[in-house]
Short mmCIF file of C-alpha atoms in Angstrom, two decimals:
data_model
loop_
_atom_site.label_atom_id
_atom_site.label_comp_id
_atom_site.label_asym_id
_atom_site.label_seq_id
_atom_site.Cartn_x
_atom_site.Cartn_y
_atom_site.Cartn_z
CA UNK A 9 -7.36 -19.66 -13.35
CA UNK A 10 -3.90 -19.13 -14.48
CA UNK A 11 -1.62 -17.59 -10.75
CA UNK A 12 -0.64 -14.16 -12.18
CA UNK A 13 -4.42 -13.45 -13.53
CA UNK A 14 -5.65 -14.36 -9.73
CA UNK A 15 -2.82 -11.98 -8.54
CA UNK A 16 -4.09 -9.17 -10.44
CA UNK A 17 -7.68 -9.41 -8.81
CA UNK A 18 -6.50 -9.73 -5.85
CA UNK A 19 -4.39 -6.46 -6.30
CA UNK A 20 -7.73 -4.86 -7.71
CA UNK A 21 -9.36 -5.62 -4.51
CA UNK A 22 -6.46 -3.72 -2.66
CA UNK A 23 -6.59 -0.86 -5.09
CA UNK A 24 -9.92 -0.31 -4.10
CA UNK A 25 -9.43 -0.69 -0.72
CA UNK A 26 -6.57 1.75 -1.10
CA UNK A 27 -8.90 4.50 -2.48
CA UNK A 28 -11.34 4.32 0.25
CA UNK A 29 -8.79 4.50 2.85
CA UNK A 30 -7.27 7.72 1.32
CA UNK A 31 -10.96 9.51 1.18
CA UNK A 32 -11.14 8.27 4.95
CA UNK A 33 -7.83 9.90 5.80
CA UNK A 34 -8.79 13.03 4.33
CA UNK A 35 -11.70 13.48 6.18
CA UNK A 36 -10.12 12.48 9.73
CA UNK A 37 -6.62 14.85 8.73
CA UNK A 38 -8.69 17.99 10.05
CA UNK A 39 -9.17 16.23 13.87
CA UNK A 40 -6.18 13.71 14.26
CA UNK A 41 -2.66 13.51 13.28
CA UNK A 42 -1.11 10.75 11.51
CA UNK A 43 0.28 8.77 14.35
CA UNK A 44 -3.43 8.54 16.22
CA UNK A 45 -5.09 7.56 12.75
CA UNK A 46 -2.69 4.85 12.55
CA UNK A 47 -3.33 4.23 15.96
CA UNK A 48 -7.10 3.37 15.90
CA UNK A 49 -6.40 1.86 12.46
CA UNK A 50 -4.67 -0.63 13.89
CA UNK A 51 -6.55 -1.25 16.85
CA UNK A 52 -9.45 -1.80 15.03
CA UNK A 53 -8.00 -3.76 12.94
CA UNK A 54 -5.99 -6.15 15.81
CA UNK A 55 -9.72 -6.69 17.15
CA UNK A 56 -10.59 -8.08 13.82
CA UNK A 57 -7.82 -10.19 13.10
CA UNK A 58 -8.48 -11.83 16.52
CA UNK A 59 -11.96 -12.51 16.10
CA UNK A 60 -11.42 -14.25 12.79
CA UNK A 61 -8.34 -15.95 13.79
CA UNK A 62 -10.34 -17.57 16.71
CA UNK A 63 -13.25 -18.07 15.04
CA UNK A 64 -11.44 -19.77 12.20
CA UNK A 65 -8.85 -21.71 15.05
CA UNK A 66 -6.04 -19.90 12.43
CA UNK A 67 -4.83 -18.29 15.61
CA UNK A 68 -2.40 -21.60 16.13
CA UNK A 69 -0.33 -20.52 13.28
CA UNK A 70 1.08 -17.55 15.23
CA UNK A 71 4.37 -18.22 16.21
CA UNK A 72 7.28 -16.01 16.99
CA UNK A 73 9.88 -17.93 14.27
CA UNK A 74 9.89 -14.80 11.83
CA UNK A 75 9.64 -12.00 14.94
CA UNK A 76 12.60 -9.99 13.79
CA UNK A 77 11.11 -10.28 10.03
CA UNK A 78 7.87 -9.59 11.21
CA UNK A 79 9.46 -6.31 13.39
CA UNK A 80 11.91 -5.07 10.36
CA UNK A 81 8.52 -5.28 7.97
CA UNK A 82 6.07 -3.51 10.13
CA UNK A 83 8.68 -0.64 11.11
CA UNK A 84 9.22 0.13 7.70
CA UNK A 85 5.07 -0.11 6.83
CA UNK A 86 4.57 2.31 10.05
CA UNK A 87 6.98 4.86 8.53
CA UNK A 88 5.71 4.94 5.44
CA UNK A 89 2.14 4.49 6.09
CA UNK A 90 2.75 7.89 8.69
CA UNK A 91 4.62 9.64 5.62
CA UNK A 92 1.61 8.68 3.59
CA UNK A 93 -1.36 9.53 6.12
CA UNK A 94 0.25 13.22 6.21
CA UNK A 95 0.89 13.65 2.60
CA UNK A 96 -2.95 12.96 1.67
CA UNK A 97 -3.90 15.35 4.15
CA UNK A 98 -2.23 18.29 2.53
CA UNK A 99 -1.11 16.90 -1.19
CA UNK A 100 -3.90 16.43 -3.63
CA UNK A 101 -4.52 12.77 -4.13
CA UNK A 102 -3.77 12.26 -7.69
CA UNK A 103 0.13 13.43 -6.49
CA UNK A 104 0.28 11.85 -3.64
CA UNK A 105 -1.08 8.20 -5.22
CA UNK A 106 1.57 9.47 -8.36
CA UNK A 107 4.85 10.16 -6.21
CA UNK A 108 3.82 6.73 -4.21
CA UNK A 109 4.12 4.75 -7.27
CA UNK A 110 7.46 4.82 -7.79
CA UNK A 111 7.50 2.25 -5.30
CA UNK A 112 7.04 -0.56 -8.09
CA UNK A 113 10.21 1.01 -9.24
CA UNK A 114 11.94 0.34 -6.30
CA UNK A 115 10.29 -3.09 -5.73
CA UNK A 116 12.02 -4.62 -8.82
CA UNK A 117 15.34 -3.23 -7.58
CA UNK A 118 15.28 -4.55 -3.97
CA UNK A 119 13.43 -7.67 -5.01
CA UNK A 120 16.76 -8.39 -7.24
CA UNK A 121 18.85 -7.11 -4.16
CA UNK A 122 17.06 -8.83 -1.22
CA UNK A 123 15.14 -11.60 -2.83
CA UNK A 124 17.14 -13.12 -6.23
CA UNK A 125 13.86 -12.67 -8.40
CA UNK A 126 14.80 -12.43 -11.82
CA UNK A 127 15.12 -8.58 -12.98
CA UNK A 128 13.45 -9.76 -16.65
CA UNK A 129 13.05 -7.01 -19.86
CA UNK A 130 9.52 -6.98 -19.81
CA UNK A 131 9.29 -6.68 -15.88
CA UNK A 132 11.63 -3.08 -16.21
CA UNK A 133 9.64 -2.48 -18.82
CA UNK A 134 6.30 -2.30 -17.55
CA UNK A 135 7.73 -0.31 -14.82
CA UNK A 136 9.03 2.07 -16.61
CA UNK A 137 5.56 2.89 -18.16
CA UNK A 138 4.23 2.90 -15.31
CA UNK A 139 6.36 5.45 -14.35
CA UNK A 140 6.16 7.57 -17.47
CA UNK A 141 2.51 7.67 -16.95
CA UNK A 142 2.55 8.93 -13.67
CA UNK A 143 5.24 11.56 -14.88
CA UNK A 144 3.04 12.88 -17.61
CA UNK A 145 -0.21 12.52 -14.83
CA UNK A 146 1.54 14.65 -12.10
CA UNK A 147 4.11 16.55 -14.45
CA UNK A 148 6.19 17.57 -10.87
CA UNK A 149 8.33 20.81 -10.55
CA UNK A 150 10.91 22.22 -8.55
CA UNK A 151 8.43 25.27 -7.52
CA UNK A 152 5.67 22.56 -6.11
CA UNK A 153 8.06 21.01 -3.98
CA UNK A 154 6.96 21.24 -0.63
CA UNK A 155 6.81 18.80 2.81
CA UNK A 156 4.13 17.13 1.37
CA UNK A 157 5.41 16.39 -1.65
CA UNK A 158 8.90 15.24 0.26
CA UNK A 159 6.60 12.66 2.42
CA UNK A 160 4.94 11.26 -0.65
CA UNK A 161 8.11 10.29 -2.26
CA UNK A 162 9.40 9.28 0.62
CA UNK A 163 6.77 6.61 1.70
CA UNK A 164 7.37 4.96 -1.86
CA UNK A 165 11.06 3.65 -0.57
CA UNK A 166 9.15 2.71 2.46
CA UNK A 167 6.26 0.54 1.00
CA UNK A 168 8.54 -1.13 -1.36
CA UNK A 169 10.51 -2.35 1.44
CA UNK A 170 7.46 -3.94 3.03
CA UNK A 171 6.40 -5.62 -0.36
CA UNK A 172 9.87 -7.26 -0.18
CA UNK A 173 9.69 -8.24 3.27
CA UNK A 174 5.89 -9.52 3.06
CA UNK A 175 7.26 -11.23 0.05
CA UNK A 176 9.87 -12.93 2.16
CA UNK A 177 7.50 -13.64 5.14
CA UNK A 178 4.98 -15.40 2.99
CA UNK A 179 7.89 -18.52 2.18
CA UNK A 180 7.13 -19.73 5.85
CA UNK A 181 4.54 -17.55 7.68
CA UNK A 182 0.31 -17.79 7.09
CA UNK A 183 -1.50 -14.95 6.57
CA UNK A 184 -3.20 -15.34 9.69
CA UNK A 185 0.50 -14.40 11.58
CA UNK A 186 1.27 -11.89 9.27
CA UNK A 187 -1.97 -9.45 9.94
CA UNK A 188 -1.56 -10.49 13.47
CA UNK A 189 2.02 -8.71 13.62
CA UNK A 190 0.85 -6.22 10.95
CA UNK A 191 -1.61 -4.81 13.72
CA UNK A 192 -0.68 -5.39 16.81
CA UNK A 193 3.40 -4.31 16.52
CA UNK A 194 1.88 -1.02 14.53
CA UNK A 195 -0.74 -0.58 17.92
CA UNK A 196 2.46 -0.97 19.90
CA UNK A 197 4.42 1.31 17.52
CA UNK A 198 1.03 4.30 17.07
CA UNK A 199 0.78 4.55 21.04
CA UNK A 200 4.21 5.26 21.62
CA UNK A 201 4.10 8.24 18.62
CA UNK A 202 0.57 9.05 19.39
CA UNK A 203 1.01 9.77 23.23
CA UNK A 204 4.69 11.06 22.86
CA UNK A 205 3.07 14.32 23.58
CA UNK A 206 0.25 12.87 26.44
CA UNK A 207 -2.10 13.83 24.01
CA UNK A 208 -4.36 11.58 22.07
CA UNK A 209 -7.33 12.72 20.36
CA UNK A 210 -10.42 10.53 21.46
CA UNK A 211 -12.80 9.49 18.35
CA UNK A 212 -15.76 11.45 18.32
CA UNK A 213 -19.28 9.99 16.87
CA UNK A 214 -18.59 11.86 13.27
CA UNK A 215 -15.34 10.83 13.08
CA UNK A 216 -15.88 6.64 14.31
CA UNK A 217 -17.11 5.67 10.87
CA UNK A 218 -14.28 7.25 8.83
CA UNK A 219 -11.54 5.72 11.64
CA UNK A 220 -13.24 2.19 10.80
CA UNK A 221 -13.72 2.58 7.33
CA UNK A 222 -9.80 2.90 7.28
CA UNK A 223 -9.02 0.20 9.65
CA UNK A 224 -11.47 -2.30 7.75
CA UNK A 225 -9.81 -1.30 3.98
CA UNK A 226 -6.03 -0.84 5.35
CA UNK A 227 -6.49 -4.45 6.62
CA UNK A 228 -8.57 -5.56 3.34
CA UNK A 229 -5.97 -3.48 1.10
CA UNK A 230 -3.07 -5.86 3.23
CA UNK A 231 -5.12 -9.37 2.88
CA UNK A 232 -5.25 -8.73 -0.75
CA UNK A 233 -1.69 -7.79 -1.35
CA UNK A 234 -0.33 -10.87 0.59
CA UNK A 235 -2.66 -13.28 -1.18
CA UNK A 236 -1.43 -11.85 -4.37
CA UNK A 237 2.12 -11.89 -3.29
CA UNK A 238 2.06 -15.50 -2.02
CA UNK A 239 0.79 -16.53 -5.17
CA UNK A 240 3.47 -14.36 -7.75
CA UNK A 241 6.72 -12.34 -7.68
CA UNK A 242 6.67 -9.07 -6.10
CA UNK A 243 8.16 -7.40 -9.64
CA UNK A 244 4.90 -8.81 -10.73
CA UNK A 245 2.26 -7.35 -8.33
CA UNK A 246 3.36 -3.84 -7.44
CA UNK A 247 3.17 -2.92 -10.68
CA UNK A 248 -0.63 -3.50 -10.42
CA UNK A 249 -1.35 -1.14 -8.15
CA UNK A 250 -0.79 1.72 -11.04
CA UNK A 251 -4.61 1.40 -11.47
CA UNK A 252 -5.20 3.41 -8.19
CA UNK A 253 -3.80 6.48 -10.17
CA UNK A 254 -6.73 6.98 -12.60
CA UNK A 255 -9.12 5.76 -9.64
CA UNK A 256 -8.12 8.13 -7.23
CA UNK A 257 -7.89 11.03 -9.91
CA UNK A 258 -11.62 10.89 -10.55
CA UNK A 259 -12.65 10.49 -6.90
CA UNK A 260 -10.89 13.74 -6.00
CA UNK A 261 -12.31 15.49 -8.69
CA UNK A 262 -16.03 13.95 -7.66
CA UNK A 263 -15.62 14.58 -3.76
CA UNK A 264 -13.05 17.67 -3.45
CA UNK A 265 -13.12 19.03 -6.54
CA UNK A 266 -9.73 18.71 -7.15
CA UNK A 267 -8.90 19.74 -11.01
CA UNK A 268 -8.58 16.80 -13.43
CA UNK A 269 -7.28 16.80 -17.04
CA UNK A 270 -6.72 14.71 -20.14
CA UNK A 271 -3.33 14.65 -19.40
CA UNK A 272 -4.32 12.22 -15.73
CA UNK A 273 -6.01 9.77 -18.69
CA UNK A 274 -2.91 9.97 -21.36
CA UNK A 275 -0.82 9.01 -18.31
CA UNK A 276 -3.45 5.97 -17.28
CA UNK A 277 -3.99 4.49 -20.55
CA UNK A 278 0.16 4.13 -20.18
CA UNK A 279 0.62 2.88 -17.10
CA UNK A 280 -2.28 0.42 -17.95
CA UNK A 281 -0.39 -1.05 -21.09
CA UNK A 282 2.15 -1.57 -19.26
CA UNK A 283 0.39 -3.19 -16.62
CA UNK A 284 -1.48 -5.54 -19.31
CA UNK A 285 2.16 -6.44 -21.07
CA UNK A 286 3.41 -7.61 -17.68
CA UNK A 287 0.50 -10.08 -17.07
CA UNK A 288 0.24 -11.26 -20.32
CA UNK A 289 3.75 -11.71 -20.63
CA UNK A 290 3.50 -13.60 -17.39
CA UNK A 291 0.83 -15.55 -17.81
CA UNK A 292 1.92 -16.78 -21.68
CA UNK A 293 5.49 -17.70 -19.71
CA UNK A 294 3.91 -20.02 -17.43
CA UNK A 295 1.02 -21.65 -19.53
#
Protein backbone atom coordinates (compact mmCIF):
# COMPACT_ATOMS: atom_id res chain seq x y z
CA UNK A 1 0.00 0.00 0.00
CA UNK A 2 1.37 3.14 -1.35
CA UNK A 3 2.89 5.49 2.35
CA UNK A 4 0.55 8.51 1.98
CA UNK A 5 -2.72 6.14 1.43
CA UNK A 6 -1.57 4.24 4.87
CA UNK A 7 -1.16 7.79 6.38
CA UNK A 8 -4.58 8.73 5.66
CA UNK A 9 -6.07 5.62 7.57
CA UNK A 10 -4.13 6.04 10.10
CA UNK A 11 -5.34 9.75 10.44
CA UNK A 12 -9.01 8.27 10.06
CA UNK A 13 -8.41 6.21 13.04
CA UNK A 14 -7.38 9.46 15.00
CA UNK A 15 -10.32 11.37 13.65
CA UNK A 16 -12.43 9.01 15.19
CA UNK A 17 -10.74 8.81 18.18
CA UNK A 18 -10.87 12.59 18.23
CA UNK A 19 -14.73 12.61 18.12
CA UNK A 20 -15.19 10.32 20.94
CA UNK A 21 -12.90 12.15 23.10
CA UNK A 22 -14.79 15.48 22.49
CA UNK A 23 -18.39 13.72 23.43
CA UNK A 24 -16.36 12.43 26.59
CA UNK A 25 -15.22 15.93 27.47
CA UNK A 26 -18.55 17.27 27.21
CA UNK A 27 -20.04 15.08 29.48
CA UNK A 28 -17.19 15.34 32.29
CA UNK A 29 -17.07 19.63 31.64
CA UNK A 30 -20.17 19.82 34.16
CA UNK A 31 -17.93 17.97 37.25
CA UNK A 32 -14.16 18.71 36.42
CA UNK A 33 -12.19 21.43 34.97
CA UNK A 34 -9.84 21.12 32.23
CA UNK A 35 -6.63 20.69 34.09
CA UNK A 36 -8.12 17.46 36.25
CA UNK A 37 -9.58 15.92 32.89
CA UNK A 38 -6.23 16.14 31.53
CA UNK A 39 -5.05 14.90 34.62
CA UNK A 40 -6.76 11.44 34.77
CA UNK A 41 -6.37 11.40 30.97
CA UNK A 42 -3.06 11.07 31.29
CA UNK A 43 -2.78 8.92 34.12
CA UNK A 44 -4.77 6.51 32.61
CA UNK A 45 -3.16 6.64 29.84
CA UNK A 46 0.73 6.44 31.51
CA UNK A 47 -0.72 3.05 33.08
CA UNK A 48 -1.35 1.86 29.62
CA UNK A 49 1.62 2.79 27.91
CA UNK A 50 3.53 0.92 30.68
CA UNK A 51 1.75 -2.18 30.52
CA UNK A 52 2.24 -2.49 26.79
CA UNK A 53 5.67 -1.24 26.79
CA UNK A 54 6.58 -4.10 29.27
CA UNK A 55 4.61 -6.51 27.92
CA UNK A 56 6.00 -5.85 24.47
CA UNK A 57 9.92 -5.33 26.20
CA UNK A 58 9.47 -1.75 23.94
CA UNK A 59 10.11 -0.13 27.29
CA UNK A 60 14.14 -0.34 26.41
CA UNK A 61 13.70 2.24 23.81
CA UNK A 62 13.07 4.98 26.40
CA UNK A 63 15.89 7.02 26.68
CA UNK A 64 16.34 10.58 27.74
CA UNK A 65 18.42 11.70 24.23
CA UNK A 66 15.36 13.89 22.94
CA UNK A 67 14.22 15.11 26.79
CA UNK A 68 14.21 18.77 25.96
CA UNK A 69 12.27 17.82 22.54
CA UNK A 70 10.18 15.59 24.28
CA UNK A 71 9.51 18.64 27.17
CA UNK A 72 9.12 21.63 24.41
CA UNK A 73 6.41 19.09 22.54
CA UNK A 74 4.35 18.05 25.45
CA UNK A 75 4.21 21.76 26.94
CA UNK A 76 2.86 23.00 23.92
CA UNK A 77 0.21 19.71 23.57
CA UNK A 78 -0.78 20.48 27.43
CA UNK A 79 -1.64 24.10 26.50
CA UNK A 80 -3.50 23.47 23.79
CA UNK A 81 -5.14 20.34 24.73
CA UNK A 82 -6.36 22.65 28.17
CA UNK A 83 -7.47 25.51 25.60
CA UNK A 84 -9.30 22.77 23.79
CA UNK A 85 -10.89 20.71 26.82
CA UNK A 86 -12.53 24.24 27.87
CA UNK A 87 -13.64 25.38 24.54
CA UNK A 88 -15.81 22.05 23.94
CA UNK A 89 -17.29 22.53 27.16
CA UNK A 90 -18.91 25.81 26.35
CA UNK A 91 -18.44 26.21 22.27
CA UNK A 92 -20.62 23.99 20.20
CA UNK A 93 -18.54 21.29 18.64
CA UNK A 94 -18.88 21.94 15.03
CA UNK A 95 -16.94 25.58 16.03
CA UNK A 96 -14.77 24.42 18.18
CA UNK A 97 -13.50 21.27 15.71
CA UNK A 98 -13.83 24.44 12.82
CA UNK A 99 -11.60 27.21 14.64
CA UNK A 100 -9.12 24.08 15.55
CA UNK A 101 -8.52 23.41 12.01
CA UNK A 102 -6.70 26.11 11.10
CA UNK A 103 -4.00 24.30 12.62
CA UNK A 104 -3.18 22.49 9.16
CA UNK A 105 -2.75 26.05 8.17
CA UNK A 106 -0.23 26.68 10.49
CA UNK A 107 1.41 23.22 10.15
CA UNK A 108 2.54 23.94 6.53
CA UNK A 109 3.99 27.26 7.71
CA UNK A 110 6.09 26.03 10.68
CA UNK A 111 6.86 22.77 8.95
CA UNK A 112 8.68 25.15 6.20
CA UNK A 113 10.05 27.25 9.22
CA UNK A 114 11.16 24.50 11.67
CA UNK A 115 11.45 21.45 9.52
CA UNK A 116 12.65 22.42 5.58
CA UNK A 117 9.60 20.37 4.12
CA UNK A 118 8.87 21.60 0.86
CA UNK A 119 5.92 24.34 0.96
CA UNK A 120 4.54 22.68 -2.64
CA UNK A 121 1.26 24.39 -4.72
CA UNK A 122 -0.90 21.65 -4.21
CA UNK A 123 0.03 21.26 -0.40
CA UNK A 124 -1.23 25.34 0.14
CA UNK A 125 -3.74 24.42 -1.86
CA UNK A 126 -5.50 21.81 -0.18
CA UNK A 127 -5.16 23.87 2.83
CA UNK A 128 -6.66 26.53 1.74
CA UNK A 129 -9.88 24.49 1.00
CA UNK A 130 -9.77 23.17 3.86
CA UNK A 131 -9.98 26.31 5.30
CA UNK A 132 -12.65 27.78 3.07
CA UNK A 133 -14.79 24.94 4.06
CA UNK A 134 -14.59 25.41 7.54
CA UNK A 135 -15.24 29.26 6.90
CA UNK A 136 -18.43 28.64 5.04
CA UNK A 137 -19.24 25.60 7.96
CA UNK A 138 -18.80 28.00 10.97
CA UNK A 139 -19.37 31.42 9.04
CA UNK A 140 -17.65 33.31 12.45
CA UNK A 141 -18.56 36.94 13.51
CA UNK A 142 -17.34 39.62 15.50
CA UNK A 143 -20.71 39.47 17.77
CA UNK A 144 -19.98 35.50 18.58
CA UNK A 145 -16.71 36.19 19.78
CA UNK A 146 -16.44 35.13 23.14
CA UNK A 147 -13.65 33.15 25.60
CA UNK A 148 -14.56 30.18 24.07
CA UNK A 149 -14.24 31.03 20.83
CA UNK A 150 -10.64 32.84 21.81
CA UNK A 151 -9.50 29.24 23.30
CA UNK A 152 -10.51 27.39 20.19
CA UNK A 153 -8.40 29.43 17.96
CA UNK A 154 -5.94 29.52 20.17
CA UNK A 155 -5.28 25.71 20.68
CA UNK A 156 -4.89 25.52 16.73
CA UNK A 157 -1.27 27.46 17.04
CA UNK A 158 -0.77 25.08 19.83
CA UNK A 159 -1.45 21.63 18.15
CA UNK A 160 0.37 22.62 15.10
CA UNK A 161 3.37 23.12 17.08
CA UNK A 162 3.17 19.60 18.46
CA UNK A 163 2.62 18.08 14.89
CA UNK A 164 5.97 19.75 14.08
CA UNK A 165 7.71 18.66 17.03
CA UNK A 166 6.23 14.93 16.91
CA UNK A 167 7.30 15.24 13.36
CA UNK A 168 10.82 16.01 14.47
CA UNK A 169 10.86 13.42 17.35
CA UNK A 170 9.88 10.59 15.09
CA UNK A 171 13.64 11.01 12.96
CA UNK A 172 15.25 9.30 16.11
CA UNK A 173 12.70 8.44 18.86
CA UNK A 174 10.08 5.05 18.79
CA UNK A 175 6.76 5.45 19.44
CA UNK A 176 7.03 3.56 22.46
CA UNK A 177 9.24 6.84 24.05
CA UNK A 178 7.15 9.22 22.59
CA UNK A 179 3.64 8.13 24.41
CA UNK A 180 5.79 7.45 27.35
CA UNK A 181 6.75 11.33 27.59
CA UNK A 182 3.38 12.22 26.03
CA UNK A 183 1.77 10.90 29.40
CA UNK A 184 3.77 10.95 32.00
CA UNK A 185 5.39 14.83 31.54
CA UNK A 186 1.45 15.87 30.92
CA UNK A 187 0.64 13.76 34.59
CA UNK A 188 3.54 15.81 35.89
CA UNK A 189 2.31 18.99 34.14
CA UNK A 190 -2.07 18.24 35.12
CA UNK A 191 -1.09 17.79 38.95
CA UNK A 192 0.70 20.85 39.27
CA UNK A 193 -2.51 22.91 37.42
CA UNK A 194 -5.00 20.57 38.86
CA UNK A 195 -3.98 20.97 42.64
CA UNK A 196 -2.77 24.68 42.23
CA UNK A 197 -5.88 25.35 44.16
CA UNK A 198 -5.61 21.96 46.74
CA UNK A 199 -8.54 20.97 45.07
CA UNK A 200 -8.94 18.02 42.83
CA UNK A 201 -12.15 16.58 41.98
CA UNK A 202 -12.11 12.70 42.71
CA UNK A 203 -13.84 10.52 39.77
CA UNK A 204 -17.07 9.43 40.76
CA UNK A 205 -18.65 5.93 39.38
CA UNK A 206 -20.76 7.99 36.51
CA UNK A 207 -18.09 9.91 35.58
CA UNK A 208 -15.01 6.77 35.47
CA UNK A 209 -16.20 5.57 32.09
CA UNK A 210 -16.27 8.96 30.31
CA UNK A 211 -12.57 9.86 32.11
CA UNK A 212 -11.35 6.44 30.41
CA UNK A 213 -13.06 6.66 27.34
CA UNK A 214 -10.91 9.92 26.89
CA UNK A 215 -7.71 8.62 28.14
CA UNK A 216 -8.04 5.36 25.89
CA UNK A 217 -8.98 7.66 22.45
CA UNK A 218 -6.55 10.76 23.39
CA UNK A 219 -3.82 8.03 23.48
CA UNK A 220 -5.38 6.06 20.32
CA UNK A 221 -6.02 9.60 18.55
CA UNK A 222 -1.83 10.18 19.41
CA UNK A 223 -0.68 6.44 18.23
CA UNK A 224 -2.41 7.11 15.04
CA UNK A 225 -1.11 10.53 14.31
CA UNK A 226 2.58 9.49 14.97
CA UNK A 227 2.30 6.37 12.85
CA UNK A 228 0.98 8.53 10.15
CA UNK A 229 3.53 11.17 10.68
CA UNK A 230 6.51 8.76 10.74
CA UNK A 231 5.44 7.46 7.62
CA UNK A 232 4.67 11.15 5.54
CA UNK A 233 5.23 14.92 5.83
CA UNK A 234 3.36 16.74 8.36
CA UNK A 235 1.91 19.29 5.38
CA UNK A 236 0.57 16.00 4.33
CA UNK A 237 -1.30 14.59 7.39
CA UNK A 238 -2.86 17.53 9.21
CA UNK A 239 -4.71 18.28 6.48
CA UNK A 240 -6.53 14.93 7.03
CA UNK A 241 -7.92 15.59 10.01
CA UNK A 242 -10.58 18.09 8.14
CA UNK A 243 -12.83 14.96 8.13
CA UNK A 244 -13.56 15.40 11.93
CA UNK A 245 -15.56 18.60 10.87
CA UNK A 246 -18.52 16.86 9.13
CA UNK A 247 -18.13 13.95 11.83
CA UNK A 248 -18.42 15.94 14.72
CA UNK A 249 -21.25 18.18 13.09
CA UNK A 250 -23.65 15.26 12.94
CA UNK A 251 -22.78 13.83 16.37
CA UNK A 252 -23.74 17.12 18.02
CA UNK A 253 -26.76 17.36 16.24
CA UNK A 254 -27.59 13.41 17.20
CA UNK A 255 -26.51 13.72 21.01
CA UNK A 256 -27.06 17.60 21.95
CA UNK A 257 -29.09 18.71 19.50
CA UNK A 258 -26.99 21.21 18.38
CA UNK A 259 -28.49 22.89 14.98
CA UNK A 260 -26.98 21.57 11.73
CA UNK A 261 -27.38 22.95 8.17
CA UNK A 262 -26.55 22.41 4.52
CA UNK A 263 -24.19 24.95 4.76
CA UNK A 264 -21.84 22.29 7.55
CA UNK A 265 -22.09 19.77 4.21
CA UNK A 266 -21.21 22.58 1.36
CA UNK A 267 -18.24 23.31 3.64
CA UNK A 268 -17.33 19.28 3.98
CA UNK A 269 -17.67 18.27 0.51
CA UNK A 270 -14.75 21.26 0.21
CA UNK A 271 -12.55 20.53 2.64
CA UNK A 272 -12.84 16.83 1.43
CA UNK A 273 -11.66 17.72 -2.23
CA UNK A 274 -9.13 19.19 -1.01
CA UNK A 275 -8.17 16.54 1.18
CA UNK A 276 -8.51 13.91 -1.85
CA UNK A 277 -6.22 16.38 -4.27
CA UNK A 278 -3.49 16.28 -1.62
CA UNK A 279 -3.30 12.42 -1.46
CA UNK A 280 -3.68 11.83 -4.85
CA UNK A 281 -1.31 14.32 -5.74
CA UNK A 282 0.97 12.63 -3.28
CA UNK A 283 0.59 9.39 -3.94
CA UNK A 284 0.87 9.87 -8.11
CA UNK A 285 4.37 11.88 -7.02
CA UNK A 286 5.82 8.99 -5.41
CA UNK A 287 4.53 5.94 -7.53
Amino acid sequence: MNTTVQAALWMIGAVVSFTAMAIAGRELGGDFDTFEIMMYRSAFGLLVVLALAFATGSYRQIGTGALRTHLVRNLFHFTGQNLWFYAVTIVPLAQVFALEFTTPLWVIVLSFLLLGERLTKVRALAAVMGFIGILIVARPSVEGMNAGILAAAGCAVFFALTYVFTKRLTRTETITAIMFYLTFVQLVLGVIAAGYDGDIALPTAPALPWLILVACCGLLAHFCITKALTIAPATVVAPIDFARLPLVAVAAMLLYNEAIDIWVFVGAVIIFAGNYLNIWFETRKSA
